[in-house]
Amino acid sequence: MSTASVHVPGGSGAGTPGAGTPGAGTPGAGSSGVGDLEAPGAAISVRGLWKVFGPRADRIDPGLLASCSRAELKERTGCVAAVCDVSFEVAPGEVFVVMGLSGSGKSTLVRCLTRLIEPTSGEVFLDGEDIAALDEARLRELRRHKTAMVFQNFGLLAHRRVLDNVAFGLEVRGESKAVRYARARAMLSLVGLDGYEGAYPVQLSGGMAQRVGLARALAVDPEVLLFDEPFSALDPLIRRDMQDEVIRLHHEVGKTLVFITHDLDEALRLGDRIAIMRDGVLVQVGRPAEVVANPADEYVARFTRDVPRAQVLTARYAMRDAVSGDDLTGGSVAPDTVIADMIAQVAADDRPVRVVEDDRLLGVVDHRSVIRVVAGQGQAGLGQAGRPQS
């Protein structure tokens, strides 16, 4: 992940096409539907997931779910659909951010992934294992070994020291005191809390308490980390520090992350891909630049309207085709270079900047194409993808 102001996808997981990931080299709108659910080796695969709350919700005919709107379902059955026919995949090592307003279904969705909330219908696979088919014993093992969750309210045990809070998952798993304390100390060091082993939660700031929550989640060495709006209660500066911490930790430990937030800036900063939810429905899935450049509908457009486009969009979205008369002796950039990082280079030279990938000229970026994209007047063009670099 990038430590720049916005995360530019391209780390582990970014190169694995999944739901809503267009082919590399072609800027797209991202998927407003399911996408390819047959990609091999997905860390998480969700197919046709529904969660309905209300009287006898488990007895509702699946055909009725598929044919009714959310409002019609409530009127006819008295039940509320919190998650509506959601499908997506998350690649190993990917940071997948689910974003939406309060009531959009995002927190219900993340809890369905490990059956903290039982889905009404649909399929969830973790590392190829069907979660719905697990008995209670196997489900407990999966929660103890393969997944861990970081909550908004920290969830620390007030009567336990920081060291014991971090070691709690290992204690539940039956590890010896020596093993769990050694692991807990290592995780506290990883999140920058050396020396606080003997403190109690009441003695910690909000940011420090959330670092303890992170350390506790990492201590069990899970394959998948689930974050449910973990930083929403923190002050803005502390929140940004914690986002930096997640970026750093992802670089160091490379876990698969599913991150829930209502904050678009946070989603753009952290996510390899973003899924936007509204009224239980997945409206759009795509890389941050795709979502900002090509919102699927007016709802997404309103979310992204005030985003500083130069901090999110890349050369791929600003480039145009090279034409006769272009002086192609100037500098070059990779297609995933963020526009903000190349503005000085473009401004300093009257020659267009070449966009090059694998020694192939994809297009060029000049003053006018940068201004047009930053001003929100659409992308300049797809460029000459595939034209050999002379």
PDB file of N, CA and C in Angstrom, residues 161 166 227 387:
ATOM      1  N   ARG A 161      -5.240  -6.252  32.362  1.00  0.00           N
ATOM      2  CA  ARG A 161      -4.154  -5.408  31.879  1.00  0.00           C
ATOM      3  C   ARG A 161      -4.083  -5.464  30.347  1.00  0.00           C
ATOM      4  N   VAL A 166      -4.479  -8.327  25.089  1.00  0.00           N
ATOM      5  CA  VAL A 166      -3.915  -8.736  23.805  1.00  0.00           C
ATOM      6  C   VAL A 166      -3.790 -10.260  23.729  1.00  0.00           C
ATOM      7  N   PHE A 227     -12.709  -5.271  10.118  1.00  0.00           N
ATOM      8  CA  PHE A 227     -12.763  -4.007  10.863  1.00  0.00           C
ATOM      9  C   PHE A 227     -14.160  -3.412  10.713  1.00  0.00           C
ATOM     10  N   ARG A 387       0.269   0.030 -28.016  1.00  0.00           N
ATOM     11  CA  ARG A 387       1.178   0.510 -29.056  1.00  0.00           C
ATOM     12  C   ARG A 387       2.601   0.392 -28.578  1.00  0.00           C
TER      13      ARG A 387
END
